[in-house]
mmCIF file of C-alpha atoms and ligand atoms in Angstrom:
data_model
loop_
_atom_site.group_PDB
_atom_site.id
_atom_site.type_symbol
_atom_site.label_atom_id
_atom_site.label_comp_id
_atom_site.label_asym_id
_atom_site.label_seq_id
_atom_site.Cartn_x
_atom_site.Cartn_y
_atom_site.Cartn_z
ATOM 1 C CA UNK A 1 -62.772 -19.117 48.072
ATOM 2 C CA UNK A 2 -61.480 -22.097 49.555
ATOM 3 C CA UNK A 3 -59.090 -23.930 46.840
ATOM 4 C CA UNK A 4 -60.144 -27.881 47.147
ATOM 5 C CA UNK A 5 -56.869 -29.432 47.754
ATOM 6 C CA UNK A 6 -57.487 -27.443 51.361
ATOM 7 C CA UNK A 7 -60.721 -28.701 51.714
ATOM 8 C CA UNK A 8 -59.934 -32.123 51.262
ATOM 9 C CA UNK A 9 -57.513 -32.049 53.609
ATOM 10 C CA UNK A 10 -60.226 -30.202 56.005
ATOM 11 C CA UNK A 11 -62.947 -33.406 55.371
ATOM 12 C CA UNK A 12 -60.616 -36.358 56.434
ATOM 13 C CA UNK A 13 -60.296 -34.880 59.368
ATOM 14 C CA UNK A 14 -64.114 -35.092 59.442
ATOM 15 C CA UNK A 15 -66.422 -32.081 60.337
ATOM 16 C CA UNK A 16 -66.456 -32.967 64.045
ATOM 17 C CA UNK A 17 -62.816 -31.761 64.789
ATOM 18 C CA UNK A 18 -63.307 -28.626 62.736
ATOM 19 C CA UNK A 19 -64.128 -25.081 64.426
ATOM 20 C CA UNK A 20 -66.945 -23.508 63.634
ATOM 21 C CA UNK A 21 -65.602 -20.817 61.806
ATOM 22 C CA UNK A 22 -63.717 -23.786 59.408
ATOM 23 C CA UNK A 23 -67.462 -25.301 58.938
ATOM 24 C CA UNK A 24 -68.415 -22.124 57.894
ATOM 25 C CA UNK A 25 -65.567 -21.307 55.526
ATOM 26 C CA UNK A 26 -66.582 -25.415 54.064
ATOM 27 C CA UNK A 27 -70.110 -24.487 53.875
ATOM 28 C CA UNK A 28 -68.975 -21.012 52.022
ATOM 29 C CA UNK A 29 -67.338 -23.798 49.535
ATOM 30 C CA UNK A 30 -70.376 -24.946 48.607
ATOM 31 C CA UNK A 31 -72.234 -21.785 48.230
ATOM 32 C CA UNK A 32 -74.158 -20.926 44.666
ATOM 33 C CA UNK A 33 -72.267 -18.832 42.077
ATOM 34 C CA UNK A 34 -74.460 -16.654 42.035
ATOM 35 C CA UNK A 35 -75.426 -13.585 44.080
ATOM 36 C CA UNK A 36 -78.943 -11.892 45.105
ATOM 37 C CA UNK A 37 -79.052 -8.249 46.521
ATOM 38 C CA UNK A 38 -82.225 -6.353 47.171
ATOM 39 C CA UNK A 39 -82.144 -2.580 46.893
ATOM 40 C CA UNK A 40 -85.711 -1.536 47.953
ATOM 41 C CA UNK A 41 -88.977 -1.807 47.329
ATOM 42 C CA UNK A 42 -88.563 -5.144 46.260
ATOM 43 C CA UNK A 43 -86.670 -4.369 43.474
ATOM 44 C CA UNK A 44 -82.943 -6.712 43.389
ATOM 45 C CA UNK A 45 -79.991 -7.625 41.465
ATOM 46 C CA UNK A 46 -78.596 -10.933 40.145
ATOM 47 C CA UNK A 47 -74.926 -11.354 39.540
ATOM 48 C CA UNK A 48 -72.739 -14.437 38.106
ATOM 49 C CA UNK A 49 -71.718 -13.869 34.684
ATOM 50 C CA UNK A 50 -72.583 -11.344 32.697
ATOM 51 C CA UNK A 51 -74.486 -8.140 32.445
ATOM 52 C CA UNK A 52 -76.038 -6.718 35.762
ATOM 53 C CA UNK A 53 -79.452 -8.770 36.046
ATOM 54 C CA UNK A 54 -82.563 -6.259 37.626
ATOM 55 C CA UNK A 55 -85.717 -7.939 38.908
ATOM 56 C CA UNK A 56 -88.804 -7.003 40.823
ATOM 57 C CA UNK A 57 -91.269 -9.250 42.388
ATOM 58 C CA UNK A 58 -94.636 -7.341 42.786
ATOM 59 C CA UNK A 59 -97.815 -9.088 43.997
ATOM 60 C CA UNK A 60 -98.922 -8.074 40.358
ATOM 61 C CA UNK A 61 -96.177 -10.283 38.933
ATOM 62 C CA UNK A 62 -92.132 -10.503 38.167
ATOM 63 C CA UNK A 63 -90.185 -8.185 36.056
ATOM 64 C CA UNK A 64 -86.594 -9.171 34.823
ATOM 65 C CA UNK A 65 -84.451 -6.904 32.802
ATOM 66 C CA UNK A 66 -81.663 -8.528 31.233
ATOM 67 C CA UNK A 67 -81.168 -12.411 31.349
ATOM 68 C CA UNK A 68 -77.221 -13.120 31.143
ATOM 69 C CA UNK A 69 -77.272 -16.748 29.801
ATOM 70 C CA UNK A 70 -79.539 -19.386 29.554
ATOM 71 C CA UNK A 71 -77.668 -21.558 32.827
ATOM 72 C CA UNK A 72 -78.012 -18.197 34.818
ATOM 73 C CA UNK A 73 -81.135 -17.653 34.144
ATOM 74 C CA UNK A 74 -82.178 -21.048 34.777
ATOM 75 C CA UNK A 75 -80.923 -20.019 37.870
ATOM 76 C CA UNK A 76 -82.580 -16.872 38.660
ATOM 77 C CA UNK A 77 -85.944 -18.410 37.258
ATOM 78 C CA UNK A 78 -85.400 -20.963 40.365
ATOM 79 C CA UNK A 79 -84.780 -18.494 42.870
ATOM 80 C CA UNK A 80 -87.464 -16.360 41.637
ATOM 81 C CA UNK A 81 -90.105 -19.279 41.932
ATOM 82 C CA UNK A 82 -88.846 -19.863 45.666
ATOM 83 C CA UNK A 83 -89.581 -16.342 46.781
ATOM 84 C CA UNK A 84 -92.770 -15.966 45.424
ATOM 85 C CA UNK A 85 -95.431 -17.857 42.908
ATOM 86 C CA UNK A 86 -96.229 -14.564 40.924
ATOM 87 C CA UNK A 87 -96.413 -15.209 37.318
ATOM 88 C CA UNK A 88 -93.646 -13.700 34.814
ATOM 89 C CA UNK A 89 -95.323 -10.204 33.553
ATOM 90 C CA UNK A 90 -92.469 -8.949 31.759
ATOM 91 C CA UNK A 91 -88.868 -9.269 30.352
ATOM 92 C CA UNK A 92 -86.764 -6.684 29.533
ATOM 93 C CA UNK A 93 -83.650 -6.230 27.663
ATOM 94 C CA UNK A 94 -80.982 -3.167 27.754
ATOM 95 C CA UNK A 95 -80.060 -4.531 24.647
ATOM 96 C CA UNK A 96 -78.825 -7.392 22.179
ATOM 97 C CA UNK A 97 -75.022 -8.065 23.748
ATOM 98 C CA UNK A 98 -74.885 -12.034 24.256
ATOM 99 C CA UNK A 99 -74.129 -11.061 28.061
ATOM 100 C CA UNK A 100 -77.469 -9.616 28.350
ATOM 101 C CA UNK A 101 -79.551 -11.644 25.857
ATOM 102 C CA UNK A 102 -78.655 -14.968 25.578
ATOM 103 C CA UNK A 103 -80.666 -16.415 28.610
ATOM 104 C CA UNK A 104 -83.876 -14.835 27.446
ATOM 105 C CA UNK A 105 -84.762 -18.649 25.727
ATOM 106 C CA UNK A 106 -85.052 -19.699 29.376
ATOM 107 C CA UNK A 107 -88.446 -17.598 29.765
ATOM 108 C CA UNK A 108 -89.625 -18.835 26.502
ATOM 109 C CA UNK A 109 -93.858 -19.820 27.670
ATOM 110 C CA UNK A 110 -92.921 -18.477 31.271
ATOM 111 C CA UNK A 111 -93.037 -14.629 30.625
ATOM 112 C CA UNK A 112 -95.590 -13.070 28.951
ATOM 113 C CA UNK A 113 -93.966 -10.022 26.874
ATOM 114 C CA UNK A 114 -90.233 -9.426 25.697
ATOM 115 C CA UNK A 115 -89.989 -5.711 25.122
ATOM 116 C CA UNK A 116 -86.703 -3.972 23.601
ATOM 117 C CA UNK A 117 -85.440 -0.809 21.908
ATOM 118 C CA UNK A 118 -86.614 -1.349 18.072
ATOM 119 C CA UNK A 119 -83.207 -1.629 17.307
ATOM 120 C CA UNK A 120 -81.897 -3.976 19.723
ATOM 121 C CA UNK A 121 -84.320 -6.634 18.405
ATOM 122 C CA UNK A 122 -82.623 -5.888 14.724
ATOM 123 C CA UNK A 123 -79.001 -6.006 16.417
ATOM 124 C CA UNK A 124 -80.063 -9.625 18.111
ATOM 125 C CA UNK A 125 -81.514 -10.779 15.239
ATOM 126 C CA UNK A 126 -78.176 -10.160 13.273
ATOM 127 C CA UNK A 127 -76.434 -11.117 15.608
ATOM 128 C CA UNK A 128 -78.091 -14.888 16.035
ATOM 129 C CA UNK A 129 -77.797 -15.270 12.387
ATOM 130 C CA UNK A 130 -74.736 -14.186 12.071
ATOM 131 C CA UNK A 131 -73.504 -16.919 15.087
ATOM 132 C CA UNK A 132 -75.788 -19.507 13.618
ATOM 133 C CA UNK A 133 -77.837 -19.200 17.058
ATOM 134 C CA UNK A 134 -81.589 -17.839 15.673
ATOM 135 C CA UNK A 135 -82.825 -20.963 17.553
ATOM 136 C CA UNK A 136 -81.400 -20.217 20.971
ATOM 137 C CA UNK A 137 -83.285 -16.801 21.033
ATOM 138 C CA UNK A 138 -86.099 -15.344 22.411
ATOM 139 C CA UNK A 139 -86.872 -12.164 20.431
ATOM 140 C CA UNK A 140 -88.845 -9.175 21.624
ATOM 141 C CA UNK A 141 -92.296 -8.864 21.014
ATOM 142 C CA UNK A 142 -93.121 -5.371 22.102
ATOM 143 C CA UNK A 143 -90.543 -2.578 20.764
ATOM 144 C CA UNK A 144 -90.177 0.826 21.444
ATOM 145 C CA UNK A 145 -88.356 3.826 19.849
ATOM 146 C CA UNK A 146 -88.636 6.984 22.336
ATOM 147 C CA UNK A 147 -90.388 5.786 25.284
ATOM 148 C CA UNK A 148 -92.293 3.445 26.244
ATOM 149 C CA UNK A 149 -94.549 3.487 29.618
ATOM 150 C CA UNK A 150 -95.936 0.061 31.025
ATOM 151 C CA UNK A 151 -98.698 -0.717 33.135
ATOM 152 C CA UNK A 152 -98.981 -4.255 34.556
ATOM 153 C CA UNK A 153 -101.794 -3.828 37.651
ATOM 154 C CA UNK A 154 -99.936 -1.384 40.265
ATOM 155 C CA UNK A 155 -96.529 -1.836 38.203
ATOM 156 C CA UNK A 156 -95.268 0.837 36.834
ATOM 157 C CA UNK A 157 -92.534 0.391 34.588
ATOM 158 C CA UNK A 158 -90.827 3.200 32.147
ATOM 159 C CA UNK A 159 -88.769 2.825 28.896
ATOM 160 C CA UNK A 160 -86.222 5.336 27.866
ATOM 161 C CA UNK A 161 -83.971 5.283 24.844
ATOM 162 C CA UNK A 162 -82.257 8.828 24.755
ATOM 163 C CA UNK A 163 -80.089 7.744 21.204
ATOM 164 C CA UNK A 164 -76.763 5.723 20.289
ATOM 165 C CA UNK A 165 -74.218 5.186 22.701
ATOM 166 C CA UNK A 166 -73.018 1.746 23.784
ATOM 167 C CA UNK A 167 -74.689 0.277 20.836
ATOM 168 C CA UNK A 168 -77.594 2.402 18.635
ATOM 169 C CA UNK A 169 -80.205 0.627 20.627
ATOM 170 C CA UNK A 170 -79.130 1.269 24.740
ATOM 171 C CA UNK A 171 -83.094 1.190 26.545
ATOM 172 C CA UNK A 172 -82.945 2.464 30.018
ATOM 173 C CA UNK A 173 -85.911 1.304 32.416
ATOM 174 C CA UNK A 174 -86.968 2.935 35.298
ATOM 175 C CA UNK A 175 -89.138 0.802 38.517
ATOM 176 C CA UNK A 176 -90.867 3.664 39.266
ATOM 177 C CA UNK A 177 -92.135 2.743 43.000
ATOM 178 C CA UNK A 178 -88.548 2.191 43.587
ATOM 179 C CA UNK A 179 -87.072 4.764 42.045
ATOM 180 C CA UNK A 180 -84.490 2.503 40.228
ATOM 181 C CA UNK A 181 -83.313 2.889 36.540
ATOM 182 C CA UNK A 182 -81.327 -0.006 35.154
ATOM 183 C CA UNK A 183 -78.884 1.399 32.129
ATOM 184 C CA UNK A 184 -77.456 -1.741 30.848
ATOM 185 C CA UNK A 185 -73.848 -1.218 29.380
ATOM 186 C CA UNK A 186 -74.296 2.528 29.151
ATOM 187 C CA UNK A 187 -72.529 1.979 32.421
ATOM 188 C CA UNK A 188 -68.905 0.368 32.765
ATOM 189 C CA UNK A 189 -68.676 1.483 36.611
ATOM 190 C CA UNK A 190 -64.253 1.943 36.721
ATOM 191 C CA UNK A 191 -64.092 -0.510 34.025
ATOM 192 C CA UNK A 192 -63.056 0.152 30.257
ATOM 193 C CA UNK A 193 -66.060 0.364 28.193
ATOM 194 C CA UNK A 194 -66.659 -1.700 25.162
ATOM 195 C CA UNK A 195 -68.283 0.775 22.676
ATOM 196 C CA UNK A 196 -70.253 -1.433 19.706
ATOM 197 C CA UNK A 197 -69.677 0.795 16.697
ATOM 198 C CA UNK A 198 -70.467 -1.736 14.236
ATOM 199 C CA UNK A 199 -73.797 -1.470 16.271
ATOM 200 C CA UNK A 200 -73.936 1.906 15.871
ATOM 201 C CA UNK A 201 -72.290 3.150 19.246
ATOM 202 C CA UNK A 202 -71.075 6.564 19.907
ATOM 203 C CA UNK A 203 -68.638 8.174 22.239
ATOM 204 C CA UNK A 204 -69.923 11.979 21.765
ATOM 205 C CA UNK A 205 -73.840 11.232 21.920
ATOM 206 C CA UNK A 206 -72.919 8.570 25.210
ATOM 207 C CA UNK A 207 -71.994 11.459 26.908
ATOM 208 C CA UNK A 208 -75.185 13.161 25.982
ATOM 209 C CA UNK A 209 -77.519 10.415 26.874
ATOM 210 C CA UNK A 210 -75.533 10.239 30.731
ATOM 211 C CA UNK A 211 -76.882 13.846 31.152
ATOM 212 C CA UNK A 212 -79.846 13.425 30.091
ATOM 213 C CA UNK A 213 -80.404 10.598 32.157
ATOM 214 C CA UNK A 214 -79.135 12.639 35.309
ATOM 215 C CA UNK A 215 -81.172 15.130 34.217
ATOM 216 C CA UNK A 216 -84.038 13.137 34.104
ATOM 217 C CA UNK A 217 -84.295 10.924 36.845
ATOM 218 C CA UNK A 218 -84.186 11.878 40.091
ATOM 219 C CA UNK A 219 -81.481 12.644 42.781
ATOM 220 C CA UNK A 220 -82.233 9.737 44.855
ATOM 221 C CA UNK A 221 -82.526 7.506 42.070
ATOM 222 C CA UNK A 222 -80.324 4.193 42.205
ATOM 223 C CA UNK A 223 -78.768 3.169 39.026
ATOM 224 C CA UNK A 224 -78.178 -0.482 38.269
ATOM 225 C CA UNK A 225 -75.068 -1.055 35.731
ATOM 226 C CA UNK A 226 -74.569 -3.221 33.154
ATOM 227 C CA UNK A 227 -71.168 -4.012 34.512
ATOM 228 C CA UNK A 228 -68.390 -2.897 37.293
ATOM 229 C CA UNK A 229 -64.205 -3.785 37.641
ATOM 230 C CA UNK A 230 -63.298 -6.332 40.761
ATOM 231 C CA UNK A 231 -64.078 -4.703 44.204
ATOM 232 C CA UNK A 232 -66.614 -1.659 42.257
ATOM 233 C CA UNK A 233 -70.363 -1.994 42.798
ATOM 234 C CA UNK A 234 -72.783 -2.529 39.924
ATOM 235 C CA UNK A 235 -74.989 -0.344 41.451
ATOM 236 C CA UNK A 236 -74.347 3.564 41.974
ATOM 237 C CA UNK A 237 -75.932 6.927 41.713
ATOM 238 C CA UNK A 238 -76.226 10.250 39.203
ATOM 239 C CA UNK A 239 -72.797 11.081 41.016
ATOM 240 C CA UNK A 240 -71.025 7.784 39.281
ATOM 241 C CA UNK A 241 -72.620 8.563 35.682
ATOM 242 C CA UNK A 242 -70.993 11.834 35.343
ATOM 243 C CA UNK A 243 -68.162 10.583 36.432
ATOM 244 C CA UNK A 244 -68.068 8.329 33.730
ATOM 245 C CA UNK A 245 -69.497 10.939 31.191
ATOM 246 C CA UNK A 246 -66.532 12.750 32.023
ATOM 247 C CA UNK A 247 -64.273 9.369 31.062
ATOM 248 C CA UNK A 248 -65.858 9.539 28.232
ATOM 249 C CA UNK A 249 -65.348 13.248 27.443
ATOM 250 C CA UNK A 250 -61.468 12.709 27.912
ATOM 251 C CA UNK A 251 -61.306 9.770 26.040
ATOM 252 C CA UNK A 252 -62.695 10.788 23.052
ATOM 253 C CA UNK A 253 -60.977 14.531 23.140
ATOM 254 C CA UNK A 254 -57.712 12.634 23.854
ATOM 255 C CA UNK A 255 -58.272 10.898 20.216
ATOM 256 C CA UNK A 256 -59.315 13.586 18.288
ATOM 257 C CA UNK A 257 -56.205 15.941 19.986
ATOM 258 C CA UNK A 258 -53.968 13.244 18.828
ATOM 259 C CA UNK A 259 -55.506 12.568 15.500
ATOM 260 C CA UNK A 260 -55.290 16.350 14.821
ATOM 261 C CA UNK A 261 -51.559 16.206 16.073
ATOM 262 C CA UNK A 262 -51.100 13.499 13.260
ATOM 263 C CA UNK A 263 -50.340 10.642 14.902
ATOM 264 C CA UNK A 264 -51.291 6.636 13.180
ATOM 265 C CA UNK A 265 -53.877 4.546 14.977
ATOM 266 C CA UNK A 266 -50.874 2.119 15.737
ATOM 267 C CA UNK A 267 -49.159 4.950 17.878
ATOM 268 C CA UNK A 268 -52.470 6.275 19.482
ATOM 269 C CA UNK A 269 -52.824 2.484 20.634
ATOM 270 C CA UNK A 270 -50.020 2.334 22.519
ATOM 271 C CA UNK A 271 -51.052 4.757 25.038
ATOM 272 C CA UNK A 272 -51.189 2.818 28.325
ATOM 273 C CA UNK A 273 -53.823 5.539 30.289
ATOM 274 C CA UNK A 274 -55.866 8.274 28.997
ATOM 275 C CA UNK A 275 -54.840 12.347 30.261
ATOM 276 C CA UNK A 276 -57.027 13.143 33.223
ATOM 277 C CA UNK A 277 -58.451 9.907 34.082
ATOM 278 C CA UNK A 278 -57.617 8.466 37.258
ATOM 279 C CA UNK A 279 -60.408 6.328 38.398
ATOM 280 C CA UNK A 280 -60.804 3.907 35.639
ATOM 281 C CA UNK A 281 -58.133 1.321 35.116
ATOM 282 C CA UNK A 282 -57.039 -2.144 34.514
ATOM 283 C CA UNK A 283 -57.325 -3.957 31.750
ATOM 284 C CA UNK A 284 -58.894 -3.677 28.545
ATOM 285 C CA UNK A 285 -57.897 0.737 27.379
ATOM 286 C CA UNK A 286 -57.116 -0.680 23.620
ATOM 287 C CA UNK A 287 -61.053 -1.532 23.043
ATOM 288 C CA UNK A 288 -61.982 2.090 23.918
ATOM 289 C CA UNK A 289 -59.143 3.670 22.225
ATOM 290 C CA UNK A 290 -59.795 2.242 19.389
ATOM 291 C CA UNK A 291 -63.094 2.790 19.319
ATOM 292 C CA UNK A 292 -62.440 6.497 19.965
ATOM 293 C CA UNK A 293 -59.467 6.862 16.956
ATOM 294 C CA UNK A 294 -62.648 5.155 14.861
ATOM 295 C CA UNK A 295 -64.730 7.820 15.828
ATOM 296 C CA UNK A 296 -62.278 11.003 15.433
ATOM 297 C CA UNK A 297 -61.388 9.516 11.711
ATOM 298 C CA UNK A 298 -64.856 8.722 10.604
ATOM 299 C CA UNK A 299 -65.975 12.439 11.694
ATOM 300 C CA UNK A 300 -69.390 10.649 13.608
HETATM 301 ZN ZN1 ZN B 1 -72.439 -6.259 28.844
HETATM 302 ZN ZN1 ZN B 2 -73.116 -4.473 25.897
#
């Protein structure tokens, strides 16, 4: 990114005198914050801020699974309407987080259904009254509590919830022409995860829902995730979901070992990198660990 103090410096000299690799580098400037990528079979992502968007534009309509917030999808709903005139068929959410939720009030009388794991739609509605927001939402209208299989002219769309994990209410939803399952936040791809447990999340049942998943789907299947750490894709394969089943695994032995050993939540906290893991780093291990000490205490 080109910081401005350079850029003004490269407009008084007026675009004539510049290269064209500096007119390029001024138009990059300008560029939208936001990113498109197609997979296949007309199936893409959206990215700016917040969780992994997942869209596909069908000649029997648009599909859009998760919605960010309400500027980004204001955005996405204009990019959408530029690439085709199809109407809205369906909007799905992975579940309540405000990352993943909070734009779906920019499809309000634009998409015709709002479908959700049962209880994501109770999380978000606790969650908007709770933050004084229940008029900023757009609420499901269609729930689900197993599976869910949708039929929109030649789309074929299906809905998965394989129990608690990241919250109690993580759907998974599978383009089936594409071969393409977008799992929300049951995917941190080499990032720390947050685990909701006052939303019902758990550690030892996540890892249980990423095999069944792999187990599942298919080996060509492309995942979409929820989210990714700087320079990591937030798309992937089966191969990147065990890996992260098996972050999972260590993190949540490594609390119970040391709960068992006797040590305080205080000292467990302090721990800087969990045994074993290697590929996911940075910022952010305390939200996890605690989550995991929670977990190893509580006995659930
Ligand atoms: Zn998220
Ligand atoms: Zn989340």
């Amino acid at each position: 990114m080109l910081h401005r103090r350079t850029f003004i410096q490269y407009a008084s000299l007026g675009l004539g005198a510049l290269s064209i690799a500096n007119q390029r580098i001024i138009t990059a400037f300008f560029e939208d914050p936001w990113k498109i990528k197609m997979l296949r079979n007309n199936v893409g992502i959206f990215t700016e801020r917040g969780g992994t968007i997942g869209f596909l534009l069908h000649k029997d309509g648009i599909i859009v699974i998760d919605t960010q917030f309400p500027e980004q999808s204001n955005h996405l709903i204009t990019e959408l309407k530029n690439r085709t005139d199809k109407p809205f068929k369906y909007l799905l959410n992975t579940h309540h987080h405000g990352d993943h939720s909070s734009g779906n009030i920019a499809f309000k009388d634009l998409v015709e259904n709002v479908v959700a794991h049962e209880n994501s739609k109770i999380n978000q509605q606790k969650q908007a009254e709770r933050q004084n927001s229940v008029d900023k939402q757009l609420y499901p209208d269609t729930t689900f509590t197993n599976e869910l299989k949708i039929k929109s002219g030649d789309i074929k769309l299906t809905a998965d919830y394989f129990g608690p994990a990241h919250t109690n209410g993580d759907a998974l939803y599978m383009f089936e022409e594409a071969d393409i399952v977008h799992v929300g936040d049951l995917m941190f791809n080499r990032r720390h995860p947050f685990i909701d447990r006052s939303s019902g999340a758990s550690i030892s049942n996540w890892t249980k829902v990423l095999d069944t998943a792999v187990n599942k789907y298919g080996k060509n299947t492309i995942y979409i995730f929820g989210h990714a750490a700087e320079g990591y894709e937030v798309t992937g394969t089966a191969d990147d979901l065990l890996k992260f089943k098996d972050y999972l695994n260590r993190l949540l032995g490594f609390a119970q070992q040391e709960v068992k050993a006797g040590k305080t939540k205080e000292e467990f906290l302090k721990n800087k990198e969990i045994p074993g893991v290697t590929e996911w780093k940075g910022d952010g291990i305390e939200r996890p660990l605690t989550a995991a000490f929670e977990e190893a205490t509580s006995g659930a």
